[in-house]
Short mmCIF file of C-alpha atoms in Angstrom, two decimals:
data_model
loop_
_atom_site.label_atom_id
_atom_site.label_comp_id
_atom_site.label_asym_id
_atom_site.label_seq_id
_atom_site.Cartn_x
_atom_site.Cartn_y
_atom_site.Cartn_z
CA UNK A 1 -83.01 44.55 1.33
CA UNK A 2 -83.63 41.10 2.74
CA UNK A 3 -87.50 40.13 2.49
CA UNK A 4 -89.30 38.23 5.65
CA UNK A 5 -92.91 36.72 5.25
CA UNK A 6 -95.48 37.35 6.98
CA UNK A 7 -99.19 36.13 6.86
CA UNK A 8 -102.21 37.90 6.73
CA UNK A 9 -105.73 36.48 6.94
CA UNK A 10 -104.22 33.11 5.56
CA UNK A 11 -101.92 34.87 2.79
CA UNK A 12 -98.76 34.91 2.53
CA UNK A 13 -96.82 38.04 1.75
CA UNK A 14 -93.00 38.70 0.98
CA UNK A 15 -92.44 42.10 2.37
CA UNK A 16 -90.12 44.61 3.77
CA UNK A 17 -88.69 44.41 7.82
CA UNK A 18 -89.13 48.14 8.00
CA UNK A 19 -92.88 48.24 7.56
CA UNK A 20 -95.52 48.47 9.41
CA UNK A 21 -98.03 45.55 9.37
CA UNK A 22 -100.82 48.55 8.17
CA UNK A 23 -98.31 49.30 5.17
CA UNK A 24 -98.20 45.88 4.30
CA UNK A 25 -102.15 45.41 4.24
CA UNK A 26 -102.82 48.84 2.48
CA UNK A 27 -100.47 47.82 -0.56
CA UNK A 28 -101.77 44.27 -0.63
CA UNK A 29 -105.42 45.54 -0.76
CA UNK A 30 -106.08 44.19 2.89
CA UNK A 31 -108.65 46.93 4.27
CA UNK A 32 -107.88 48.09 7.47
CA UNK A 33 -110.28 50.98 9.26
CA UNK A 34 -108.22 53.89 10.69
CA UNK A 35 -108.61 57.50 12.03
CA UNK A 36 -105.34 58.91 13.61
CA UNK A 37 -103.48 57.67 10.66
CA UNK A 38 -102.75 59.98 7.86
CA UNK A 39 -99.53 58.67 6.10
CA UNK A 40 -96.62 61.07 5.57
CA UNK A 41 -97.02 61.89 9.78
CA UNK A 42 -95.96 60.37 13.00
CA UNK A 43 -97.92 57.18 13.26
CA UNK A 44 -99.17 56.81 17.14
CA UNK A 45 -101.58 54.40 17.43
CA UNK A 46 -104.10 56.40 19.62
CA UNK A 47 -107.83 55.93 17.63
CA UNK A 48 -107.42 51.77 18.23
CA UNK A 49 -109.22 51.43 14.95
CA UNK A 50 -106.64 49.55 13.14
CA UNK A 51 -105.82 46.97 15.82
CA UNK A 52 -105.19 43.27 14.42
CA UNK A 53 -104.56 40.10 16.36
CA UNK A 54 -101.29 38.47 16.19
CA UNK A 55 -100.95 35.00 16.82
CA UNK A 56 -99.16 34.46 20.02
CA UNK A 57 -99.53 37.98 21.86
CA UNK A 58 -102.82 38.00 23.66
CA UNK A 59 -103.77 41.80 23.60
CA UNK A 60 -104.67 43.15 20.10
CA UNK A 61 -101.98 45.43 18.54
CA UNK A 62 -102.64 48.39 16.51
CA UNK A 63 -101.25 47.72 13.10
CA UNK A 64 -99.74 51.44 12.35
CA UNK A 65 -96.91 51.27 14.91
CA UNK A 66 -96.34 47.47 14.58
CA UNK A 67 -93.84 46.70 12.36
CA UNK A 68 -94.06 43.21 10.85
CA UNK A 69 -91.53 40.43 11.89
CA UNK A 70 -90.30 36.94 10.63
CA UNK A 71 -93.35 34.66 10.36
CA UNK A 72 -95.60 36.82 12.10
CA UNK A 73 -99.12 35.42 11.79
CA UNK A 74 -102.03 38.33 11.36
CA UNK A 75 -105.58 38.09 11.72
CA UNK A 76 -107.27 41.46 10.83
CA UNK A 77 -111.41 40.69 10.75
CA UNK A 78 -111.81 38.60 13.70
CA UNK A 79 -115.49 38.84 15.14
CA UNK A 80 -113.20 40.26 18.07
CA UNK A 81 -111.58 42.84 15.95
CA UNK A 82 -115.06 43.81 14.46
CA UNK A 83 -116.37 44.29 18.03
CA UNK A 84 -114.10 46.63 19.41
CA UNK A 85 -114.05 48.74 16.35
CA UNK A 86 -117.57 48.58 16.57
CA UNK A 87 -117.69 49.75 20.16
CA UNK A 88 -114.47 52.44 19.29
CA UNK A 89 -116.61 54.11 16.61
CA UNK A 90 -119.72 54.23 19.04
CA UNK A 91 -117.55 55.87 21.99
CA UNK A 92 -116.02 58.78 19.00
CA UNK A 93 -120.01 59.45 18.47
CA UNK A 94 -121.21 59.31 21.90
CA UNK A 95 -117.68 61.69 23.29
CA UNK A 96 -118.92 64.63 21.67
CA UNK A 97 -121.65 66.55 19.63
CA UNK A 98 -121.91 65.00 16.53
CA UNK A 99 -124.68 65.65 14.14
CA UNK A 100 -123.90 64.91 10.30
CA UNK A 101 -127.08 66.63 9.20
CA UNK A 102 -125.95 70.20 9.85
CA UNK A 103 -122.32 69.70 9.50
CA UNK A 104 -119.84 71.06 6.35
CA UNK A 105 -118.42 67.60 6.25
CA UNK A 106 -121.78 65.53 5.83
CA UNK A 107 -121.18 63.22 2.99
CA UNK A 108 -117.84 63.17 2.92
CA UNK A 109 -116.73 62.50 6.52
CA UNK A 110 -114.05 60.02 7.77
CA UNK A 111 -116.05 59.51 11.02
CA UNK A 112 -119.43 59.06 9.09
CA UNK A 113 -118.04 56.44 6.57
CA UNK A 114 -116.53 54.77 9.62
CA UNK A 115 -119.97 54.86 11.05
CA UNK A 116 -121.00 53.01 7.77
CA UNK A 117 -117.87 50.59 7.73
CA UNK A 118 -119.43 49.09 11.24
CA UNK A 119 -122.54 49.16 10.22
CA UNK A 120 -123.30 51.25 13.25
CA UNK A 121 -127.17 51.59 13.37
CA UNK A 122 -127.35 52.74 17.08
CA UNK A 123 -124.87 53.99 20.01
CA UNK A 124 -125.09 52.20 23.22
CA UNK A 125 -123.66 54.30 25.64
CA UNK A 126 -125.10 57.26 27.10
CA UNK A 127 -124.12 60.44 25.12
CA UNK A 128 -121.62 62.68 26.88
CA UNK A 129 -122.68 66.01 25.46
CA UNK A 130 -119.74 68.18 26.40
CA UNK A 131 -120.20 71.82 25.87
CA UNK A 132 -117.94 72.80 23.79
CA UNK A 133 -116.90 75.73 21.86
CA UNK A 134 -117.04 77.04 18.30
CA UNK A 135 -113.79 79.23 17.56
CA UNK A 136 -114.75 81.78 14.63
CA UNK A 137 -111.86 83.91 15.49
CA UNK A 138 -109.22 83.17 12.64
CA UNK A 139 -110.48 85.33 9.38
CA UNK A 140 -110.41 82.03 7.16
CA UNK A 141 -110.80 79.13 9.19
CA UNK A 142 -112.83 77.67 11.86
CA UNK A 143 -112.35 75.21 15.10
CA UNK A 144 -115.71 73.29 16.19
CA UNK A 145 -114.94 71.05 19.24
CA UNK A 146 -118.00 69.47 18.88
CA UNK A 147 -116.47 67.45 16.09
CA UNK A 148 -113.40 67.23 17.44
CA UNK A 149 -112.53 63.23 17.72
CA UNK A 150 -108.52 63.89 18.79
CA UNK A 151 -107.18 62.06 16.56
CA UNK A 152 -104.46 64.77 16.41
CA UNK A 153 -103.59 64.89 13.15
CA UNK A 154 -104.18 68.49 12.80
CA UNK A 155 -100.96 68.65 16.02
CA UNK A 156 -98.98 66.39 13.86
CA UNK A 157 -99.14 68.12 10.59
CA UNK A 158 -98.15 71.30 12.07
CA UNK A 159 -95.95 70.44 13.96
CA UNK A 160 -94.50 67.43 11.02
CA UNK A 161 -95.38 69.40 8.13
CA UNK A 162 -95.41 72.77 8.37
CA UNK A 163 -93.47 73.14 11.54
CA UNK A 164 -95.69 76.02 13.25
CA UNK A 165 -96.70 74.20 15.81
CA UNK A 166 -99.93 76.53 16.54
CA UNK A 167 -101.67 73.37 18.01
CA UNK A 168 -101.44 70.71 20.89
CA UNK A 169 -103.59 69.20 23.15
CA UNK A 170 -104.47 70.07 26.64
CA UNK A 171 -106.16 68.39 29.65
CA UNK A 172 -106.07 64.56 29.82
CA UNK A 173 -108.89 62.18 29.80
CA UNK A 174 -112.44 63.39 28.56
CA UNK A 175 -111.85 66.65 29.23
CA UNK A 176 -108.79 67.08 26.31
CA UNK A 177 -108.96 69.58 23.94
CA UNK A 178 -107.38 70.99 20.65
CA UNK A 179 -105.55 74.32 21.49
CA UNK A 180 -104.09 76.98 19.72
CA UNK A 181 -101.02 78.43 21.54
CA UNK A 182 -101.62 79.34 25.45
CA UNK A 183 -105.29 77.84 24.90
CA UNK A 184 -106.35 81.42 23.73
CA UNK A 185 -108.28 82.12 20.68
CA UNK A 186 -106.78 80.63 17.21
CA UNK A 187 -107.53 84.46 15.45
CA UNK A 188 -104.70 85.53 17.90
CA UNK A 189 -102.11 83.22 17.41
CA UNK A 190 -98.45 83.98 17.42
CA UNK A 191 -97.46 80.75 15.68
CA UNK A 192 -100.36 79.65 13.14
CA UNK A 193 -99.26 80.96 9.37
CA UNK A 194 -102.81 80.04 8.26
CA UNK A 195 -101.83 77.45 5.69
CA UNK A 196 -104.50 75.69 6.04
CA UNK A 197 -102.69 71.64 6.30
CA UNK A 198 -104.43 71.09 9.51
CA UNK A 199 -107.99 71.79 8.04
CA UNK A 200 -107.38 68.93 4.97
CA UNK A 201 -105.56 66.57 7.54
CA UNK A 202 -108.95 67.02 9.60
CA UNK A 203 -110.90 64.01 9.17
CA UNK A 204 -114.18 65.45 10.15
CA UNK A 205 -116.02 68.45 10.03
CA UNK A 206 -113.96 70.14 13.21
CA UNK A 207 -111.89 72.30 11.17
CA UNK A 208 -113.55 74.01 8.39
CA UNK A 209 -112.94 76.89 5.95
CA UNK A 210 -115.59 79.71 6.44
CA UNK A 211 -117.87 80.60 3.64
CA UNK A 212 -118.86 76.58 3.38
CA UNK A 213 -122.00 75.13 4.11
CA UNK A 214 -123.57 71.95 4.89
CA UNK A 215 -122.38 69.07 3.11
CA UNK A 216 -119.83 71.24 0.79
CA UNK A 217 -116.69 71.02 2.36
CA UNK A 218 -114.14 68.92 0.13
CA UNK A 219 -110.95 67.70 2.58
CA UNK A 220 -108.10 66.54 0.70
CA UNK A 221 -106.38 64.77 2.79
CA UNK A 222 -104.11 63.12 0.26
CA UNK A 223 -102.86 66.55 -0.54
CA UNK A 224 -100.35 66.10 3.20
CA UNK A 225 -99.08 62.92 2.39
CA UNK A 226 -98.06 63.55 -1.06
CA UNK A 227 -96.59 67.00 0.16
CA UNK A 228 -93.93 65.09 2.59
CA UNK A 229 -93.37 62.29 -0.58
CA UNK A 230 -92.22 65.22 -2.76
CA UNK A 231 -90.06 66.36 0.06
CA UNK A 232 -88.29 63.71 0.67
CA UNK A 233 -87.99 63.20 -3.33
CA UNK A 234 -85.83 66.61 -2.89
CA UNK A 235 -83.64 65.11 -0.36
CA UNK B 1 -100.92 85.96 10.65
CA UNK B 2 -98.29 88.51 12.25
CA UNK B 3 -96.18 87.25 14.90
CA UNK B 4 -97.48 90.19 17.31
CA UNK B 5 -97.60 89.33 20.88
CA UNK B 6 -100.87 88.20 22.54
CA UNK B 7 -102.54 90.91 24.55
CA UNK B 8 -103.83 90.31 27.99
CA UNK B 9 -107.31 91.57 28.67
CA UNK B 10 -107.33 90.29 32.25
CA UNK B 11 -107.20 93.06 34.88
CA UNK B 12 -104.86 91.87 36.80
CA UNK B 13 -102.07 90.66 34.22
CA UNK B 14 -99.01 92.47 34.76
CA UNK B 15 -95.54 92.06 32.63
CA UNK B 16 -93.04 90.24 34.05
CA UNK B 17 -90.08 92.11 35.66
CA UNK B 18 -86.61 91.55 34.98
CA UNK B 19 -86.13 92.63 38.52
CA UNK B 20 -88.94 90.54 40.40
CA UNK B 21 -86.67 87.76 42.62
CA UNK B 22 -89.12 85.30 41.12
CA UNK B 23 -88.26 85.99 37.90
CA UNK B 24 -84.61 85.76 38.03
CA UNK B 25 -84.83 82.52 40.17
CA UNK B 26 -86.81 80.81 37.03
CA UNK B 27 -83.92 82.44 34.68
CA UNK B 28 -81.14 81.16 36.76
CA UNK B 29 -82.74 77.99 36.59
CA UNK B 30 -82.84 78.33 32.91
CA UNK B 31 -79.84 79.01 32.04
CA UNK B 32 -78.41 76.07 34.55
CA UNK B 33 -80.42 73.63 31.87
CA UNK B 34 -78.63 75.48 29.28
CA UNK B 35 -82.23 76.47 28.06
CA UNK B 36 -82.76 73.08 27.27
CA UNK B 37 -86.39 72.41 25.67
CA UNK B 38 -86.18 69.09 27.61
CA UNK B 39 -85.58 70.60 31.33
CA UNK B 40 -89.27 72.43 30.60
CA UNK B 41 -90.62 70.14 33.52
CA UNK B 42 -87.80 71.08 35.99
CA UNK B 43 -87.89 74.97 34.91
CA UNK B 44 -91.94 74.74 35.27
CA UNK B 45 -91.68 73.27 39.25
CA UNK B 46 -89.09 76.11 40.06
CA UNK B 47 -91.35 78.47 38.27
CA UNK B 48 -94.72 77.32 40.57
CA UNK B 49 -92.73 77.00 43.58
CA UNK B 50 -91.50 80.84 42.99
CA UNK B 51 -94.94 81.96 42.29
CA UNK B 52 -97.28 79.16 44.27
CA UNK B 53 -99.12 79.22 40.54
CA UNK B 54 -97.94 79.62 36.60
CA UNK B 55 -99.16 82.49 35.17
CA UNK B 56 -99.57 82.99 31.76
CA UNK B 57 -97.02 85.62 31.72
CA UNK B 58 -94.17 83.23 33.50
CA UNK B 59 -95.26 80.42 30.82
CA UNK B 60 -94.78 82.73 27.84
CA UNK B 61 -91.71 84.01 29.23
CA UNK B 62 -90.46 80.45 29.57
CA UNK B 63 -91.59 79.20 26.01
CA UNK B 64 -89.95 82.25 24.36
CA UNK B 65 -86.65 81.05 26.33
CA UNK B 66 -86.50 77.63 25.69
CA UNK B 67 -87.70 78.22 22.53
CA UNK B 68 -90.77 75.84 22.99
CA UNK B 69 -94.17 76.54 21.06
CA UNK B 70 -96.64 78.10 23.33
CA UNK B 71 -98.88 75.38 22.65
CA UNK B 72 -96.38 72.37 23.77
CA UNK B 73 -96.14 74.32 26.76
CA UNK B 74 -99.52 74.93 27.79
CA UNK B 75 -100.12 71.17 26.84
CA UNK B 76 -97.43 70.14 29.34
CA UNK B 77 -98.77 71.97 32.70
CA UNK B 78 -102.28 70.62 31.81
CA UNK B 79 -101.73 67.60 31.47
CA UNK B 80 -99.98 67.37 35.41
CA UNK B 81 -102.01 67.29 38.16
CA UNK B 82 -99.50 69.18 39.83
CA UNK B 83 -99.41 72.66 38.24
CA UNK B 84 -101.79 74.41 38.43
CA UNK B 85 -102.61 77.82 36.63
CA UNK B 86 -104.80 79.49 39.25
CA UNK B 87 -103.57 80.80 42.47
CA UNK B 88 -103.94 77.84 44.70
CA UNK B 89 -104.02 80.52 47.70
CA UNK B 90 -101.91 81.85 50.15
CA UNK B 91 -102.75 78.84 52.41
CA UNK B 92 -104.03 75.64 51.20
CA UNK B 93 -106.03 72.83 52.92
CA UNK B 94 -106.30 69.47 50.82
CA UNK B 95 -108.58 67.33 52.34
CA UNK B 96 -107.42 64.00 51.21
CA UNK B 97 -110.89 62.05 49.53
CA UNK B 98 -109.35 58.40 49.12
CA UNK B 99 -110.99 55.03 49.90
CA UNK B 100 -109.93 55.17 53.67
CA UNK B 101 -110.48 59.21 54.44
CA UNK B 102 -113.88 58.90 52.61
CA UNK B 103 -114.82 56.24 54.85
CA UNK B 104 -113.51 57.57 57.98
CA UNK B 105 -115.75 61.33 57.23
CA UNK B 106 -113.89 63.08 54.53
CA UNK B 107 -117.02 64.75 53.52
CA UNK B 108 -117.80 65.82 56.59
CA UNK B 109 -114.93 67.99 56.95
CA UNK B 110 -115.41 69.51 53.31
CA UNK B 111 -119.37 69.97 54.66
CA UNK B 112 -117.40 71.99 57.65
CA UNK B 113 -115.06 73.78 55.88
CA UNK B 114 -117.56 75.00 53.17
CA UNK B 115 -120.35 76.06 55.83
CA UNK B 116 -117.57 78.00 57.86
CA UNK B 117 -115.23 79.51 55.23
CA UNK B 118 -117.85 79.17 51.82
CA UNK B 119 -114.97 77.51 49.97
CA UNK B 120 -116.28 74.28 47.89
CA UNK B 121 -112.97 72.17 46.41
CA UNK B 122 -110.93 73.98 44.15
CA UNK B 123 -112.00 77.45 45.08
CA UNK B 124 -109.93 80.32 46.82
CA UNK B 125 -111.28 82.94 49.26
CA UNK B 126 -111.32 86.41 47.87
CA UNK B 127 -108.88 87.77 49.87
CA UNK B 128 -106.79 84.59 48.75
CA UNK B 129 -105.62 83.62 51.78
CA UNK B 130 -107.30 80.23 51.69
CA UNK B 131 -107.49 77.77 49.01
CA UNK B 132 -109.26 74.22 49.77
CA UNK B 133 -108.21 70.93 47.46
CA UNK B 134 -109.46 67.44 47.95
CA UNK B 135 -106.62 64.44 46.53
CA UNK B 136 -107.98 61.16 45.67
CA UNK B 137 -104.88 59.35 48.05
CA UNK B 138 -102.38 60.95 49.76
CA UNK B 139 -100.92 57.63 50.99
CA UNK B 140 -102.14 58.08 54.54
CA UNK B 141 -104.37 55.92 54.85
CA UNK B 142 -103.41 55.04 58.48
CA UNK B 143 -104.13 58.55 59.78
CA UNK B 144 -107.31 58.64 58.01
CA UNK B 145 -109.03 61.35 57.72
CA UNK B 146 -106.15 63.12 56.72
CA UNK B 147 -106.05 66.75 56.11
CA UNK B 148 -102.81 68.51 54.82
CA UNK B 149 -102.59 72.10 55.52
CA UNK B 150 -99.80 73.81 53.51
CA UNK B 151 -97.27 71.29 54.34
CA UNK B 152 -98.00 69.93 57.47
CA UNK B 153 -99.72 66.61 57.31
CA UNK B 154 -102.36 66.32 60.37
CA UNK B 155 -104.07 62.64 60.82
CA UNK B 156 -107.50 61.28 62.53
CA UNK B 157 -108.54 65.29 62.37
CA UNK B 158 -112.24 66.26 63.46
CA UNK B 159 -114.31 68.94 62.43
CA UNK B 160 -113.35 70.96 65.42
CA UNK B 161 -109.30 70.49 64.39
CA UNK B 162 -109.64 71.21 60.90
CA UNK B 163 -110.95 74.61 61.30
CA UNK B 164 -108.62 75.39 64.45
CA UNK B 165 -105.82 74.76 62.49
CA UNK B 166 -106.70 76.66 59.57
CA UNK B 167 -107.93 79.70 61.32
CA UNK B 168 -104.50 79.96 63.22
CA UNK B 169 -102.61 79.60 59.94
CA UNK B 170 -105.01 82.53 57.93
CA UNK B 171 -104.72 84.25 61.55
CA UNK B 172 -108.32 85.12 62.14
CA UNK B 173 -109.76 83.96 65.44
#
C-alpha cells in the first residue's frame, strides 16, 4: 500500500490513505479527547470532541470520520480547538443530571476524566435538569437517563456487535432518548439477549450492572474493540 | 431474555385484524415494496393515513414484516414531525404559529379556541372529535393568520370564523 504524508502539529507522519486522521494521532501518541468513539464500531462523529483544524477548510472537522489525504496539514490543540471542547464538555454536564458523587461510575468515568482533560472548574450555562427516568426493569442491568450523554455507543454495539439491536434513539433535539424496543421497559424486551456489550461500551455511569455501588463499577470498554479484532482475525 | 411478545396493559389496545380494511391496505402496501426494510417511511405514511395515527400495534405489525428491530422503528416515527402516535382526532385545527400568523393574532385564536372547546395545543377532546395543533410555518404567510382545519386552508380568519368553522365540521351548533 502506497504511503501519503500528512502533518500533525508540525510532524510529519508517513501513513496509510485509508485512515482516519484520529487513527493516525492515536498510534503516533498524538492525544486526541473523544466520547462517541469506541474503536471496533461505526465511527460518526456526533460528540465534536475530537474535532481538529485543517489547514485550508475553515470549519473544524472531527478527526474520527476524516480520513487523512496527501499533504494534509493538522492542527489538533489550537486555543480554538481547546475552547470548543471546553464548551462541548460543559453542555454534556449541563444536558442532564450528572452528579459523580453518588454515581457507580465515580472515579472511573469517561465524562469525569473529560471534565479533568478541560480543566473544567465550572459550567456556564444554565443547567437543563431534564426529568428523566431510572429503568430497573431488566433482572441484571440498569438504564439511568440521567447519565445518559448519547453518545450512542451502546446503539452501535448492539446493533455492530452483537446484532440485537434492543436499542435506538428516539425524539430529536434535547428531548432524545435511549430506547429499548417500542420505547417500553428494557425488562420486557423482545430483542435484548442481556449480554451485557452495551453496559462496558457505556462510557459513563448510564448503564450499570445491579448489585454495584458508588464508585465500584469497572467498564471495560476495551473488551468491544478487541472482540470485533478477533473476529475479523477469523475471517 | 425470551423472545415472548410484549403485552399491552393499555385498555384500549386491541390486536390487529387480518380482516380490518386498514390493515390489509398497509399489507398491500407491503408487499408492493417487496417488504423492503428501506420502504419503512412509505409503508409508515400509508399506515397513518389508514389509521389518522400509528398505533403501537400497526408499528409492531410492520417491524415484524419488514423484519426491522422494534427499536429502529420506533426511532424512525419519532424522529418526524409528521407521525404522530396519538390520535390526532377525528377533526383537526392547526393554528399555524409562524413569524407572520403570530404577529397578525395567532394567540388569540388559540386563547379562543381553548376558552370555547378547553383544548390547549396538542390535546384532543374526549369524545375525539377535535384535535388542535399549532405549526411553526405553514408557508402562508400572505393569508396570515392562517388556520387549517382538516385540509382546508382558511386565511385572515377571526375569532368569530375559527370557531364557526370548526363547530360546523364537529357538527355541534
Amino acid at each position: 500500500m502506497n504511503k501519503i504524508s500528512v502533518i500533525i502539529d508540525e510532524k510529519k507522519f508517513d501513513v496509510d490513505p485509508q485512515k482516519t486522521i484520529l487513527e493516525v494521532c492515536r498510534e503516533n501518541g498524538i492525544e486526541i479527547l473523544t466520547m462517541c468513539h469506541l474503536k471496533g464500531l461505526m465511527d460518526i462523529g456526533a460528540c465534536r470532541l475530537c474535532i481538529v483544524e485543517v489547514e485550508g477548510i475553515n470549519r473544524l472537522l472531527s478527526a474520527c470520520t476524516t480520513k487523512v489525504a496527501p499533504n494534509m496539514v493538522v492542527k489538533t490543540a489550537t486555543d480554538r480547538i481547546k475552547r470548543y471542547q471546553r464548551i462541548t464538555t460543559e453542555l454534556f454536564f449541563a444536558e442532564r443530571n450528572h452528579v459523580c458523587a453518588v454515581c457507580v461510575s465515580n472515579g472511573k468515568c469517561e465524562l469525569q476524566n473529560l471534565g479533568y482533560k478541560v480543566e473544567l472548574d465550572h459550567i456556564r450555562y444554565p443547567h437543563l435538569f431534564p426529568q428523566c427516568e431510572v429503568d430497573t426493569s431488566h433482572p441484571w442491568y440498569v438504564m439511568d437517563h440521567n447519565r445518559c450523554i448519547m453518545c450512542t455507543r451502546c446503539v452501535r454495539v448492539c446493533n455492530e456487535v452483537e446484532g440485537a439491536h434492543n436499542w435506538d434513539v428516539m425524539n430529536r433535539g434535547h428531548q432524545v432518548r435511549i430506547i429499548s424496543d417500542f420505547n417500553t421497559p428494557w425488562g420486557q424486551s423482545t430483542t435484548c439477549t442481556s449480554c451485557g456489550k452495551c453496559l462496558h461500551a457505556c462510557p459513563t455511569g448510564a448503564i450499570w450492572p445491579k448489585a454495584i455501588v458508588q464508585g465500584q463499577l469497572e467498564k471495560n470498554p476495551v473488551m468491544v474493540t478487541e472482540l470485533v479484532e478477533r473476529r475479523k482475525m477469523k475471517l | 431474555m425470551t423472545a415472548t411478545h410484549h403485552t399491552h396493559h393499555h385498555a384500549h389496545a386491541q390486536e390487529l385484524s387480518k380482516t380490518d380494511p386498514r390493515v390489509k391496505l398497509i399489507a398491500a402496501k407491503m408487499k408492493k415494496e417487496n417488504h423492503k426494510p428501506d420502504a419503512l417511511i412509505e409503508i409508515l405514511h400509508t399506515a397513518q393515513n389508514a389509521f389518522g395515527f400509528l398505533p403501537k400495534e400497526v408499528l409492531n405489525f410492520i417491524a415484524k414484516e419488514l423484519h426491522l428491530p422494534p427499536s429502529r422503528v420506533y426511532s424512525t416515527v419519532t424522529f418526524y414531525h409528521f407521525f404522530s402516535l396519538k390520535s390526532k382526532g377525528e377533526h383537526t385545527c392547526l393554528v399555524c404559529t409562524g413569524t407572520a400568523c403570530y404577529v397578525k393574532g395567532a394567540q388569540a385564536l388559540l386563547n379562543k379556541i381553548e376558552s370555547q372547546f378547553s383544548l390547549k395545543p396538542g390535546q384532543v377532546t374526549a369524545d375525539n372529535k377535535l384535535g388542535v395543533q399549532v405549526a411553526r410555518c405553514i408557508g402562508a404567510c400572505g393569508l396570515a393568520p392562517a388556520v387549517v382545519i382538516d385540509n382546508d386552508v382558511h386565511g385572515k380568519v377571526t375569532e368569530e370564523v375559527i370557531i364557526n368553522s370548526i363547530n360546523e365540521k364537529i357538527g355541534t351548533i
